[in-house]
Structure formats: C-alpha cells, structure tokens
PDB file of C-alpha atoms and ligand atoms in Angstrom:
ATOM      1  CA  MET Y 171       0.000   0.000   0.000  1.00 43.00           C
ATOM      2  CA  ALA Y 172       1.465   3.352  -1.030  1.00 45.00           C
ATOM      3  CA  ASP Y 173       0.870   5.559   1.961  1.00 59.00           C
ATOM      4  CA  GLN Y 174       2.648   8.889   2.250  1.00 62.00           C
ATOM      5  CA  ARG Y 175       2.563   8.856   6.009  1.00 92.00           C
ATOM      6  CA  LEU Y 176       3.908   5.344   6.444  1.00 97.00           C
ATOM      7  CA  VAL Y 177       7.658   5.210   6.911  1.00 98.00           C
ATOM      8  CA  THR Y 178       9.807   2.250   7.859  1.00 98.00           C
ATOM      9  CA  THR Y 179      13.296   3.705   8.296  1.00 98.00           C
ATOM     10  CA  ILE Y 180      14.712   5.918  11.025  1.00 98.00           C
ATOM     11  CA  ALA Y 181      16.101   8.304   8.413  1.00 98.00           C
ATOM     12  CA  GLN Y 182      12.653   8.782   6.836  1.00 98.00           C
ATOM     13  CA  ALA Y 183      11.048   9.265  10.263  1.00 98.00           C
ATOM     14  CA  ARG Y 184      13.579  11.911  11.258  1.00 98.00           C
ATOM     15  CA  ALA Y 185      13.169  13.713   7.933  1.00 97.00           C
ATOM     16  CA  ARG Y 186       9.375  13.808   8.304  1.00 97.00           C
ATOM     17  CA  ARG Y 187       9.689  15.004  11.904  1.00 97.00           C
ATOM     18  CA  LYS Y 188      11.979  17.842  10.799  1.00 97.00           C
ATOM     19  CA  GLN Y 189       9.642  18.970   8.008  1.00 96.00           C
ATOM     20  CA  LEU Y 190       6.870  19.975  10.399  1.00 96.00           C
ATOM     21  CA  ASP Y 191       7.336  22.644  13.087  1.00 95.00           C
ATOM     22  CA  GLY Y 192       5.139  22.791  16.142  1.00 97.00           C
ATOM     23  CA  ALA Y 193       4.260  20.405  18.965  1.00 98.00           C
ATOM     24  CA  TRP Y 194       4.465  16.685  18.197  1.00 98.00           C
ATOM     25  CA  GLY Y 195       2.589  13.965  20.034  1.00 98.00           C
ATOM     26  CA  VAL Y 196       3.520  10.299  19.717  1.00 98.00           C
ATOM     27  CA  VAL Y 197       1.498   7.177  20.488  1.00 98.00           C
ATOM     28  CA  PRO Y 198       3.759   4.119  20.709  1.00 99.00           C
ATOM     29  CA  THR Y 199       1.951   0.846  19.942  1.00 98.00           C
ATOM     30  CA  MET Y 200       2.563  -2.724  18.894  1.00 98.00           C
ATOM     31  CA  GLY Y 201      -0.232  -2.494  16.332  1.00 98.00           C
ATOM     32  CA  ALA Y 202      -3.335  -4.706  16.231  1.00 97.00           C
ATOM     33  CA  LEU Y 203      -5.045  -1.441  17.032  1.00 98.00           C
ATOM     34  CA  HIS Y 204      -8.297  -1.266  18.982  1.00 98.00           C
ATOM     35  CA  ALA Y 205     -10.392   1.463  20.572  1.00 98.00           C
ATOM     36  CA  GLY Y 206      -7.958   1.683  23.515  1.00 98.00           C
ATOM     37  CA  HIS Y 207      -5.140   2.717  21.196  1.00 98.00           C
ATOM     38  CA  LEU Y 208      -7.467   4.985  19.240  1.00 98.00           C
ATOM     39  CA  SER Y 209      -8.531   6.851  22.394  1.00 98.00           C
ATOM     40  CA  LEU Y 210      -4.861   7.779  22.874  1.00 99.00           C
ATOM     41  CA  VAL Y 211      -4.553   8.729  19.198  1.00 98.00           C
ATOM     42  CA  GLU Y 212      -7.633  10.934  19.423  1.00 98.00           C
ATOM     43  CA  ARG Y 213      -6.325  12.728  22.482  1.00 98.00           C
ATOM     44  CA  ALA Y 214      -2.843  13.154  21.017  1.00 98.00           C
ATOM     45  CA  ARG Y 215      -4.408  14.553  17.836  1.00 98.00           C
ATOM     46  CA  ALA Y 216      -6.350  17.134  19.842  1.00 98.00           C
ATOM     47  CA  GLU Y 217      -3.428  18.200  22.035  1.00 98.00           C
ATOM     48  CA  ASN Y 218      -0.657  18.569  19.428  1.00 98.00           C
ATOM     49  CA  ASP Y 219       0.016  20.162  16.067  1.00 98.00           C
ATOM     50  CA  HIS Y 220       1.425  16.939  14.656  1.00 98.00           C
ATOM     51  CA  LEU Y 221       0.888  13.319  15.462  1.00 98.00           C
ATOM     52  CA  ALA Y 222       3.071  10.238  15.117  1.00 98.00           C
ATOM     53  CA  VAL Y 223       1.926   6.670  15.755  1.00 98.00           C
ATOM     54  CA  THR Y 224       4.514   3.933  15.999  1.00 98.00           C
ATOM     55  CA  ILE Y 225       3.718   0.314  15.204  1.00 98.00           C
ATOM     56  CA  PHE Y 226       6.448  -2.056  16.285  1.00 98.00           C
ATOM     57  CA  VAL Y 227       6.144  -5.470  17.901  1.00 98.00           C
ATOM     58  CA  ASN Y 228       9.210  -5.056  20.075  1.00 98.00           C
ATOM     59  CA  PRO Y 229      11.048  -8.378  20.381  1.00 97.00           C
ATOM     60  CA  ALA Y 230      13.107  -7.087  23.321  1.00 97.00           C
ATOM     61  CA  GLN Y 231      10.053  -7.020  25.591  1.00 97.00           C
ATOM     62  CA  PHE Y 232       8.952 -10.612  24.903  1.00 97.00           C
ATOM     63  CA  ALA Y 233      10.347 -13.575  26.790  1.00 96.00           C
ATOM     64  CA  ALA Y 234      11.902 -16.440  24.840  1.00 94.00           C
ATOM     65  CA  GLY Y 235       9.039 -18.834  24.185  1.00 92.00           C
ATOM     66  CA  GLY Y 236       6.486 -16.050  24.698  1.00 92.00           C
ATOM     67  CA  ASP Y 237       3.825 -14.950  22.207  1.00 94.00           C
ATOM     68  CA  LEU Y 238       6.134 -12.839  19.978  1.00 97.00           C
ATOM     69  CA  ASP Y 239       5.615 -15.044  16.935  1.00 96.00           C
ATOM     70  CA  LYS Y 240       1.859 -15.301  17.259  1.00 95.00           C
ATOM     71  CA  TYR Y 241       1.290 -11.673  18.308  1.00 97.00           C
ATOM     72  CA  PRO Y 242      -1.316 -10.276  15.865  1.00 96.00           C
ATOM     73  CA  ARG Y 243       0.121  -8.191  13.022  1.00 97.00           C
ATOM     74  CA  THR Y 244      -2.507  -6.279  11.066  1.00 97.00           C
ATOM     75  CA  LEU Y 245      -0.723  -3.321   9.449  1.00 97.00           C
ATOM     76  CA  GLU Y 246      -3.176  -2.737   6.605  1.00 97.00           C
ATOM     77  CA  ARG Y 247      -6.107  -2.740   8.997  1.00 98.00           C
ATOM     78  CA  ASP Y 248      -4.217  -0.504  11.463  1.00 98.00           C
ATOM     79  CA  LEU Y 249      -3.553   2.067   8.743  1.00 97.00           C
ATOM     80  CA  ALA Y 250      -7.239   2.050   7.815  1.00 97.00           C
ATOM     81  CA  LEU Y 251      -8.227   2.574  11.470  1.00 98.00           C
ATOM     82  CA  LEU Y 252      -5.816   5.518  11.698  1.00 98.00           C
ATOM     83  CA  GLU Y 253      -7.155   7.128   8.518  1.00 97.00           C
ATOM     84  CA  PRO Y 254      -9.704   9.434  10.259  1.00 97.00           C
ATOM     85  CA  TYR Y 255      -7.052  10.879  12.579  1.00 97.00           C
ATOM     86  CA  ALA Y 256      -4.869  12.438   9.867  1.00 96.00           C
ATOM     87  CA  VAL Y 257      -1.718  11.012  11.402  1.00 97.00           C
ATOM     88  CA  ASP Y 258       1.352  12.893  10.164  1.00 97.00           C
ATOM     89  CA  LEU Y 259       3.693   9.958  10.540  1.00 98.00           C
ATOM     90  CA  VAL Y 260       3.189   6.238  11.020  1.00 98.00           C
ATOM     91  CA  PHE Y 261       6.525   4.684  11.889  1.00 98.00           C
ATOM     92  CA  ALA Y 262       6.512   0.916  11.369  1.00 98.00           C
ATOM     93  CA  PRO Y 263      10.126  -0.238  11.321  1.00 98.00           C
ATOM     94  CA  ALA Y 264      11.437  -3.760  10.788  1.00 98.00           C
ATOM     95  CA  ASN Y 265      13.257  -5.414  13.703  1.00 98.00           C
ATOM     96  CA  ALA Y 266      16.695  -4.862  12.140  1.00 98.00           C
ATOM     97  CA  GLU Y 267      16.066  -1.112  11.862  1.00 98.00           C
ATOM     98  CA  ILE Y 268      15.619  -0.852  15.637  1.00 98.00           C
ATOM     99  CA  TYR Y 269      17.989  -3.641  16.655  1.00 98.00           C
ATOM    100  CA  PRO Y 270      20.830  -3.874  14.123  1.00 98.00           C
ATOM    101  CA  PRO Y 271      23.103  -6.887  14.567  1.00 98.00           C
ATOM    102  CA  ASP Y 272      25.659  -5.034  16.714  1.00 97.00           C
ATOM    103  CA  PHE Y 273      23.055  -3.519  19.069  1.00 98.00           C
ATOM    104  CA  GLN Y 274      24.248  -3.602  22.693  1.00 98.00           C
ATOM    105  CA  THR Y 275      22.802  -0.736  24.748  1.00 98.00           C
ATOM    106  CA  TYR Y 276      19.736  -1.193  26.983  1.00 98.00           C
ATOM    107  CA  VAL Y 277      17.878   1.007  29.453  1.00 98.00           C
ATOM    108  CA  ASN Y 278      17.369  -0.599  32.842  1.00 98.00           C
ATOM    109  CA  VAL Y 279      14.931   1.102  35.180  1.00 98.00           C
ATOM    110  CA  GLU Y 280      15.548  -0.436  38.574  1.00 98.00           C
ATOM    111  CA  LYS Y 281      13.239  -0.612  41.627  1.00 98.00           C
ATOM    112  CA  ILE Y 282       9.915   0.353  40.081  1.00 98.00           C
ATOM    113  CA  ALA Y 283      10.367  -2.264  37.335  1.00 98.00           C
ATOM    114  CA  GLN Y 284      10.954  -5.143  39.750  1.00 98.00           C
ATOM    115  CA  PRO Y 285       7.640  -6.165  41.376  1.00 98.00           C
ATOM    116  CA  LEU Y 286       4.401  -7.309  39.702  1.00 98.00           C
ATOM    117  CA  GLU Y 287       4.841  -7.552  35.907  1.00 98.00           C
ATOM    118  CA  GLY Y 288       8.604  -7.186  36.347  1.00 98.00           C
ATOM    119  CA  ALA Y 289       8.714 -10.223  38.631  1.00 98.00           C
ATOM    120  CA  MET Y 290       6.559 -12.337  36.315  1.00 97.00           C
ATOM    121  CA  ARG Y 291       8.201 -11.198  33.073  1.00 97.00           C
ATOM    122  CA  PRO Y 292      11.970 -10.861  33.615  1.00 97.00           C
ATOM    123  CA  GLY Y 293      13.518  -8.474  31.094  1.00 98.00           C
ATOM    124  CA  HIS Y 294      10.143  -7.161  29.941  1.00 98.00           C
ATOM    125  CA  PHE Y 295      10.578  -3.588  31.170  1.00 98.00           C
ATOM    126  CA  ARG Y 296      14.195  -3.485  30.004  1.00 98.00           C
ATOM    127  CA  GLY Y 297      12.817  -4.090  26.520  1.00 98.00           C
ATOM    128  CA  VAL Y 298      10.020  -1.555  26.964  1.00 98.00           C
ATOM    129  CA  ALA Y 299      12.276   1.195  28.365  1.00 98.00           C
ATOM    130  CA  THR Y 300      14.875   0.624  25.655  1.00 98.00           C
ATOM    131  CA  VAL Y 301      12.457   0.829  22.742  1.00 99.00           C
ATOM    132  CA  VAL Y 302      10.591   3.812  24.199  1.00 99.00           C
ATOM    133  CA  ALA Y 303      13.862   5.693  24.775  1.00 99.00           C
ATOM    134  CA  LYS Y 304      14.863   4.937  21.181  1.00 99.00           C
ATOM    135  CA  LEU Y 305      11.480   6.067  19.822  1.00 99.00           C
ATOM    136  CA  PHE Y 306      11.745   9.290  21.845  1.00 98.00           C
ATOM    137  CA  ASN Y 307      15.212   9.924  20.424  1.00 98.00           C
ATOM    138  CA  ILE Y 308      14.130   9.164  16.867  1.00 98.00           C
ATOM    139  CA  LEU Y 309      10.913  11.181  16.909  1.00 98.00           C
ATOM    140  CA  GLN Y 310      11.678  13.805  19.576  1.00 98.00           C
ATOM    141  CA  PRO Y 311       8.031  14.268  20.577  1.00 98.00           C
ATOM    142  CA  ASP Y 312       6.825  16.979  22.935  1.00 98.00           C
ATOM    143  CA  ARG Y 313       4.227  14.601  24.408  1.00 99.00           C
ATOM    144  CA  ALA Y 314       3.940  10.826  24.496  1.00 99.00           C
ATOM    145  CA  TYR Y 315       0.700   8.976  25.225  1.00 99.00           C
ATOM    146  CA  PHE Y 316       0.360   5.747  27.198  1.00 99.00           C
ATOM    147  CA  GLY Y 317      -2.602   3.795  28.572  1.00 98.00           C
ATOM    148  CA  GLN Y 318      -3.401   3.338  32.251  1.00 98.00           C
ATOM    149  CA  LYS Y 319      -4.184  -0.280  31.255  1.00 98.00           C
ATOM    150  CA  ASP Y 320      -0.439  -0.918  31.606  1.00 98.00           C
ATOM    151  CA  ALA Y 321      -0.018   0.871  34.937  1.00 98.00           C
ATOM    152  CA  GLN Y 322       3.473  -0.343  35.754  1.00 98.00           C
ATOM    153  CA  GLN Y 323       4.647   0.454  32.224  1.00 98.00           C
ATOM    154  CA  VAL Y 324       3.493   4.037  32.821  1.00 98.00           C
ATOM    155  CA  ALA Y 325       5.381   4.146  36.134  1.00 98.00           C
ATOM    156  CA  VAL Y 326       8.544   2.759  34.510  1.00 98.00           C
ATOM    157  CA  ILE Y 327       8.417   5.239  31.625  1.00 98.00           C
ATOM    158  CA  GLN Y 328       7.754   8.168  33.942  1.00 98.00           C
ATOM    159  CA  GLN Y 329      10.719   7.097  36.064  1.00 98.00           C
ATOM    160  CA  MET Y 330      12.988   6.767  33.015  1.00 98.00           C
ATOM    161  CA  THR Y 331      11.857  10.137  31.680  1.00 98.00           C
ATOM    162  CA  ARG Y 332      12.677  11.845  34.994  1.00 98.00           C
ATOM    163  CA  ASP Y 333      15.925   9.977  35.584  1.00 98.00           C
ATOM    164  CA  LEU Y 334      17.311  10.581  32.085  1.00 98.00           C
ATOM    165  CA  ASN Y 335      15.889  14.133  31.784  1.00 98.00           C
ATOM    166  CA  LEU Y 336      14.101  13.236  28.574  1.00 98.00           C
ATOM    167  CA  PRO Y 337      12.377  16.387  27.260  1.00 98.00           C
ATOM    168  CA  VAL Y 338       8.946  14.820  26.791  1.00 99.00           C
ATOM    169  CA  GLU Y 339       5.683  15.042  28.708  1.00 99.00           C
ATOM    170  CA  ILE Y 340       4.138  11.652  29.530  1.00 99.00           C
ATOM    171  CA  VAL Y 341       0.343  11.716  29.169  1.00 99.00           C
ATOM    172  CA  VAL Y 342      -1.766   8.848  30.544  1.00 98.00           C
ATOM    173  CA  GLY Y 343      -5.128   7.897  29.003  1.00 98.00           C
ATOM    174  CA  ALA Y 344      -7.918   6.002  30.768  1.00 98.00           C
ATOM    175  CA  THR Y 345      -8.399   2.259  30.200  1.00 98.00           C
ATOM    176  CA  GLN Y 346     -10.992   1.567  27.510  1.00 99.00           C
ATOM    177  CA  ARG Y 347     -13.267  -1.422  28.119  1.00 99.00           C
ATOM    178  CA  GLU Y 348     -15.792  -3.693  26.461  1.00 98.00           C
ATOM    179  CA  PRO Y 349     -19.386  -3.209  27.655  1.00 98.00           C
ATOM    180  CA  ASP Y 350     -18.933  -6.133  30.087  1.00 98.00           C
ATOM    181  CA  GLY Y 351     -15.849  -4.530  31.626  1.00 98.00           C
ATOM    182  CA  LEU Y 352     -13.084  -6.505  29.913  1.00 99.00           C
ATOM    183  CA  ALA Y 353     -10.187  -4.129  29.238  1.00 98.00           C
ATOM    184  CA  LEU Y 354      -9.476  -3.876  25.510  1.00 98.00           C
ATOM    185  CA  SER Y 355      -6.261  -5.653  24.582  1.00 98.00           C
ATOM    186  CA  SER Y 356      -4.688  -6.896  21.365  1.00 95.00           C
ATOM    187  CA  ARG Y 357      -4.361 -10.258  23.143  1.00 96.00           C
ATOM    188  CA  ASN Y 358      -8.138 -10.611  23.635  1.00 98.00           C
ATOM    189  CA  VAL Y 359      -8.281 -12.194  20.148  1.00 97.00           C
ATOM    190  CA  TYR Y 360      -6.546 -15.244  21.638  1.00 97.00           C
ATOM    191  CA  LEU Y 361      -9.585 -15.971  23.853  1.00 98.00           C
ATOM    192  CA  ALA Y 362     -11.853 -18.829  22.763  1.00 98.00           C
ATOM    193  CA  PRO Y 363     -15.561 -18.014  23.152  1.00 98.00           C
ATOM    194  CA  ALA Y 364     -15.908 -19.651  26.589  1.00 98.00           C
ATOM    195  CA  GLU Y 365     -12.723 -17.906  27.735  1.00 98.00           C
ATOM    196  CA  ARG Y 366     -13.998 -14.581  26.456  1.00 98.00           C
ATOM    197  CA  GLN Y 367     -17.099 -15.135  28.595  1.00 98.00           C
ATOM    198  CA  ALA Y 368     -14.919 -15.786  31.634  1.00 98.00           C
ATOM    199  CA  ALA Y 369     -12.536 -12.858  31.064  1.00 98.00           C
ATOM    200  CA  PRO Y 370     -14.603 -10.046  32.663  1.00 98.00           C
ATOM    201  CA  ILE Y 371     -13.891 -11.714  36.020  1.00 99.00           C
ATOM    202  CA  LEU Y 372     -10.829  -9.443  36.301  1.00 99.00           C
ATOM    203  CA  TYR Y 373     -12.997  -6.348  36.060  1.00 99.00           C
ATOM    204  CA  ARG Y 374     -15.484  -7.783  38.535  1.00 98.00           C
ATOM    205  CA  ALA Y 375     -12.704  -8.573  41.011  1.00 99.00           C
ATOM    206  CA  LEU Y 376     -11.403  -5.002  40.728  1.00 99.00           C
ATOM    207  CA  CYS Y 377     -14.942  -3.684  41.252  1.00 98.00           C
ATOM    208  CA  ALA Y 378     -15.349  -5.805  44.389  1.00 98.00           C
ATOM    209  CA  ALA Y 379     -12.181  -4.366  45.897  1.00 98.00           C
ATOM    210  CA  ARG Y 380     -13.101  -0.849  44.797  1.00 98.00           C
ATOM    211  CA  ASP Y 381     -16.504  -1.191  46.456  1.00 98.00           C
ATOM    212  CA  ALA Y 382     -14.831  -2.317  49.676  1.00 98.00           C
ATOM    213  CA  PHE Y 383     -12.434   0.668  49.478  1.00 97.00           C
ATOM    214  CA  GLN Y 384     -15.375   2.995  48.973  1.00 96.00           C
ATOM    215  CA  ARG Y 385     -17.087   1.498  52.019  1.00 96.00           C
ATOM    216  CA  GLY Y 386     -14.008   2.510  54.005  1.00 96.00           C
ATOM    217  CA  GLU Y 387     -11.865  -0.636  53.897  1.00 96.00           C
ATOM    218  CA  ARG Y 388      -8.259   0.487  54.395  1.00 96.00           C
ATOM    219  CA  ASP Y 389      -6.518  -2.841  54.966  1.00 98.00           C
ATOM    220  CA  GLY Y 390      -4.548  -3.794  51.850  1.00 98.00           C
ATOM    221  CA  ALA Y 391      -4.689  -7.503  52.711  1.00 98.00           C
ATOM    222  CA  ASN Y 392      -8.486  -7.363  52.788  1.00 98.00           C
ATOM    223  CA  LEU Y 393      -8.594  -5.741  49.340  1.00 98.00           C
ATOM    224  CA  ARG Y 394      -6.289  -8.425  47.953  1.00 98.00           C
ATOM    225  CA  ALA Y 395      -8.505 -11.067  49.563  1.00 98.00           C
ATOM    226  CA  ALA Y 396     -11.602  -9.487  48.017  1.00 98.00           C
ATOM    227  CA  MET Y 397     -10.036  -9.662  44.541  1.00 99.00           C
ATOM    228  CA  ARG Y 398      -8.951 -13.287  45.043  1.00 98.00           C
ATOM    229  CA  ALA Y 399     -12.372 -14.298  46.353  1.00 98.00           C
ATOM    230  CA  THR Y 400     -14.069 -12.968  43.211  1.00 99.00           C
ATOM    231  CA  LEU Y 401     -11.456 -14.500  40.886  1.00 99.00           C
ATOM    232  CA  GLN Y 402     -11.921 -17.890  42.580  1.00 98.00           C
ATOM    233  CA  THR Y 403     -15.556 -17.979  41.482  1.00 98.00           C
ATOM    234  CA  GLU Y 404     -14.357 -18.413  37.875  1.00 98.00           C
ATOM    235  CA  PRO Y 405     -12.919 -21.900  37.286  1.00 98.00           C
ATOM    236  CA  ARG Y 406     -11.043 -20.791  34.141  1.00 98.00           C
ATOM    237  CA  ALA Y 407      -9.179 -18.041  36.011  1.00 98.00           C
ATOM    238  CA  GLU Y 408      -5.674 -18.854  37.202  1.00 98.00           C
ATOM    239  CA  VAL Y 409      -4.265 -16.033  39.323  1.00 98.00           C
ATOM    240  CA  GLU Y 410      -0.631 -14.974  38.854  1.00 98.00           C
ATOM    241  CA  TYR Y 411      -0.821 -12.111  41.312  1.00 98.00           C
ATOM    242  CA  VAL Y 412      -3.213  -9.656  42.877  1.00 98.00           C
ATOM    243  CA  SER Y 413      -1.837  -6.444  44.310  1.00 98.00           C
ATOM    244  CA  ALA Y 414      -2.920  -3.448  46.346  1.00 98.00           C
ATOM    245  CA  ALA Y 415       0.114  -1.207  46.103  1.00 98.00           C
ATOM    246  CA  ASP Y 416       1.361   2.325  46.572  1.00 97.00           C
ATOM    247  CA  PRO Y 417       0.979   3.885  43.088  1.00 96.00           C
ATOM    248  CA  ARG Y 418       4.244   5.813  43.537  1.00 95.00           C
ATOM    249  CA  THR Y 419       6.494   2.898  44.531  1.00 96.00           C
ATOM    250  CA  LEU Y 420       4.368  -0.175  43.652  1.00 98.00           C
ATOM    251  CA  ALA Y 421       5.200  -1.578  47.104  1.00 97.00           C
ATOM    252  CA  GLU Y 422       2.382  -3.685  48.579  1.00 98.00           C
ATOM    253  CA  LEU Y 423       0.398  -1.775  51.172  1.00 97.00           C
ATOM    254  CA  ASP Y 424      -1.014  -3.009  54.443  1.00 97.00           C
ATOM    255  CA  ALA Y 425      -2.511   0.167  55.877  1.00 96.00           C
ATOM    256  CA  LEU Y 426      -3.867   2.224  52.975  1.00 94.00           C
ATOM    257  CA  GLN Y 427      -3.848   5.980  52.887  1.00 87.00           C
ATOM    258  CA  ASP Y 428      -5.751   7.959  50.279  1.00 90.00           C
ATOM    259  CA  GLU Y 429      -4.431   6.225  47.138  1.00 96.00           C
ATOM    260  CA  VAL Y 430      -4.031   2.648  46.009  1.00 98.00           C
ATOM    261  CA  LEU Y 431      -3.261   0.861  42.750  1.00 98.00           C
ATOM    262  CA  LEU Y 432      -5.229  -2.379  42.551  1.00 98.00           C
ATOM    263  CA  SER Y 433      -3.767  -4.649  39.888  1.00 99.00           C
ATOM    264  CA  MET Y 434      -3.702  -8.264  38.796  1.00 99.00           C
ATOM    265  CA  ALA Y 435      -2.439 -10.725  36.230  1.00 98.00           C
ATOM    266  CA  VAL Y 436      -4.675 -13.692  35.527  1.00 98.00           C
ATOM    267  CA  ARG Y 437      -4.459 -16.498  33.021  1.00 98.00           C
ATOM    268  CA  ILE Y 438      -7.652 -17.498  31.263  1.00 98.00           C
ATOM    269  CA  GLY Y 439      -6.648 -20.687  29.490  1.00 98.00           C
ATOM    270  CA  ALA Y 440      -3.348 -19.909  27.728  1.00 97.00           C
ATOM    271  CA  THR Y 441      -3.998 -16.157  27.612  1.00 97.00           C
ATOM    272  CA  ARG Y 442      -2.472 -13.862  30.193  1.00 98.00           C
ATOM    273  CA  LEU Y 443      -4.604 -10.823  31.021  1.00 98.00           C
ATOM    274  CA  ILE Y 444      -3.749  -7.828  33.190  1.00 98.00           C
ATOM    275  CA  ASP Y 445      -5.957  -5.071  34.546  1.00 99.00           C
ATOM    276  CA  ASN Y 446      -5.938  -2.409  37.243  1.00 99.00           C
ATOM    277  CA  PHE Y 447      -7.844   0.358  38.979  1.00 98.00           C
ATOM    278  CA  LEU Y 448      -6.142   3.437  40.389  1.00 98.00           C
ATOM    279  CA  LEU Y 449      -8.251   4.523  43.389  1.00 98.00           C
ATOM    280  CA  ARG Y 450      -8.082   7.939  45.003  1.00 94.00           C
ATOM    281  CA  GLU Y 451     -10.203   8.959  47.923  1.00 86.00           C
TER     282      GLU Y 451
HETATM  283  P1  AMP R 392       0.318  -2.037  23.056  1.00 81.90           P
HETATM  284  O1  AMP R 392       0.056  -1.985  21.594  1.00 81.90           O
HETATM  285  O2  AMP R 392      -0.368  -3.140  23.765  1.00 81.90           O
HETATM  286  O3  AMP R 392       1.777  -1.910  23.389  1.00 81.90           O
HETATM  287  O4  AMP R 392      -0.339  -0.723  23.643  1.00 81.90           O
HETATM  288  C1  AMP R 392       0.016   0.551  23.154  1.00 81.90           C
HETATM  289  C2  AMP R 392      -0.519   1.589  24.103  1.00 81.90           C
HETATM  290  O5  AMP R 392      -1.932   1.489  24.186  1.00 81.90           O
HETATM  291  C3  AMP R 392       0.024   1.400  25.532  1.00 81.90           C
HETATM  292  O6  AMP R 392       0.318   2.674  26.088  1.00 81.90           O
HETATM  293  C4  AMP R 392      -1.127   0.745  26.223  1.00 81.90           C
HETATM  294  O7  AMP R 392      -1.163   1.006  27.608  1.00 81.90           O
HETATM  295  C5  AMP R 392      -2.312   1.397  25.530  1.00 81.90           C
HETATM  296  N1  AMP R 392      -3.503   0.584  25.699  1.00 81.90           N
HETATM  297  C6  AMP R 392      -3.627  -0.753  25.480  1.00 81.90           C
HETATM  298  N2  AMP R 392      -4.861  -1.172  25.803  1.00 81.90           N
HETATM  299  C7  AMP R 392      -5.535  -0.086  26.242  1.00 81.90           C
HETATM  300  C8  AMP R 392      -6.852   0.129  26.737  1.00 81.90           C
HETATM  301  N3  AMP R 392      -7.731  -0.870  26.853  1.00 81.90           N
HETATM  302  N4  AMP R 392      -7.212   1.378  27.092  1.00 81.90           N
HETATM  303  C9  AMP R 392      -6.310   2.405  26.997  1.00 81.90           C
HETATM  304  N5  AMP R 392      -5.066   2.266  26.540  1.00 81.90           N
HETATM  305  C10 AMP R 392      -4.669   1.039  26.174  1.00 81.90           C
END
C-alpha cells in the first residue's frame, strides 16, 4: 500500500519530523489497534500540532518462548483505522532497523520495574524502556501517550523520563473497556468463546475491591482477599498475582492511605490478562 505517512526507516522518520514545526505527540503501539489505542490517538491529535503513531512489535520485551511469533500483526487494517485521525507519521520499522546486529545498549529502570509484571516477566521492562527511549530519540516528541491499562509500564516510563531528563511530557489515558468490563487488549483475540465469557472476572474482582475501598476498607490484605475471592468464582481463572500497592512505589500496602493501585495478572486458558484500577479517595 502506497501511503505517504507510512515510513519504515529511522532516516525517513527523522526527515518527516523535521519537516513539520510545532508540537508533536507520539502514540507508541505494537499495532493490532483497537479502541484503547485509538482513544490515545484521538487525544494526542487534539493536544498537538502533529501526530506520530509507531507500530512495532518489540522483540526485546517478549520472553523467549512467549507470544512474539503469534502476536497479531494487522498493518493494513491498522492504517485504515488511523485514517480518520490524519496522522502525520506512522513509523513501522522492521526489527533490524531498531535492533541492528551489533546492538548492545539497553535502558534498565531499577526498583519500580521489579515487582508485579517485572517479577513475572523478567527483562520485559528493560525491553520496553529501551524501545521507548529509542522512539523518543528518533521522533523527539513533545508529548507521548500511554494507557493506564499498563499501569506499571506508565510508572517505569515516567521514572525513566525523569531519571534521564528526557524532554517529553508523559500523558496517561484512561483504560478503555468492552461493555462487560473486559479491558481492551490486542491479546483478547486469543480468547476462545468460553474464555472470552470468563474474562470479565478481572474487572469484577477489581470492582469488588473498589466497592470495599469505597465502604471505608483500608486494609490492603483485605482488598487483595476481596479480589482473590471474586477470581476464585471463575474456574477458568488462574491467578498470577493480585496487588494493592502504593501507586508511587508499587510496594504492597497493608494500611492504605488515600491512594491505592489495585492490579492483577490472571491467566484465562493460555492467555495472560492484566488489569488495574487506580483509586483515590
Ligand atoms: P500495546 O500496543 O499493547 O503496546 O499498547 C500501546 C498503548 O496502548 C500502551 O500505552 C497501552 O497502555 C495502551 N492501551 C492498550 N490497551 C488499552 C486500553 N484498553 N485502554 C487504553 N489504553 C490502552
């Protein structure tokens, strides 16, 4: 498909970036776009003069034996979905453009990347931080847009941006959901029909803990127990972790103050789903 906005090399992306003065927003994605991605695109479009969307299934953030090979790749469809947003630059590089054979420099964010997803997916955030730092350097955006759906990813990127004095504002968009509460995810296509029916159990578990918080529950262990109790009602749900943590440090909380990040990773069949609520009093 001959598309003026679609570029695949770093040189082309830099040239396009240089052509257009004014504020640039970027939405980094792995493609297989859905309404969650598009909500970020819409916001970035409204808040900037120019808009870049990146589509790159980043091998560095997948574990060996993970779902890298079967991750959905739907570039033609993605470009069609982006059409209404008048994107100024779609950057969809090949692996070798981002990771040439002699590549050897990685960004390691330390403490905040260690618990939760970091504990379950060793090396994941090293891959995320590295590719995001590279995309920031290639595209030099004024603002970059990320989804609250990946709460720890947001925390890691904010930490990296502060620590490395990257001149970009990190903007966080709300999690977009199906009508039954399931958070939109490119991985939802892996769910067989019966699994898809079971998947909103994550949302319901988060709601149960949120309701307890709103009734005044301030014991972190009780909120974790409330999430587990709901998840246990679904035989297809296999819990990896449930967490009620300090949103600033991601440390598990016992006595809650005014803020808590409820989060979980749950396997439904072979598909690993994550979700979270950020609660503020
Ligand atoms: P991904 O393509 O999965 O790497 O996601 C690209 C961006 O979209 C990330 O910042 C995600 O957090 C965000 N995102 C993914 N799913 C959702 C969702 N359901 N609602 C809002 N943002 C999302």
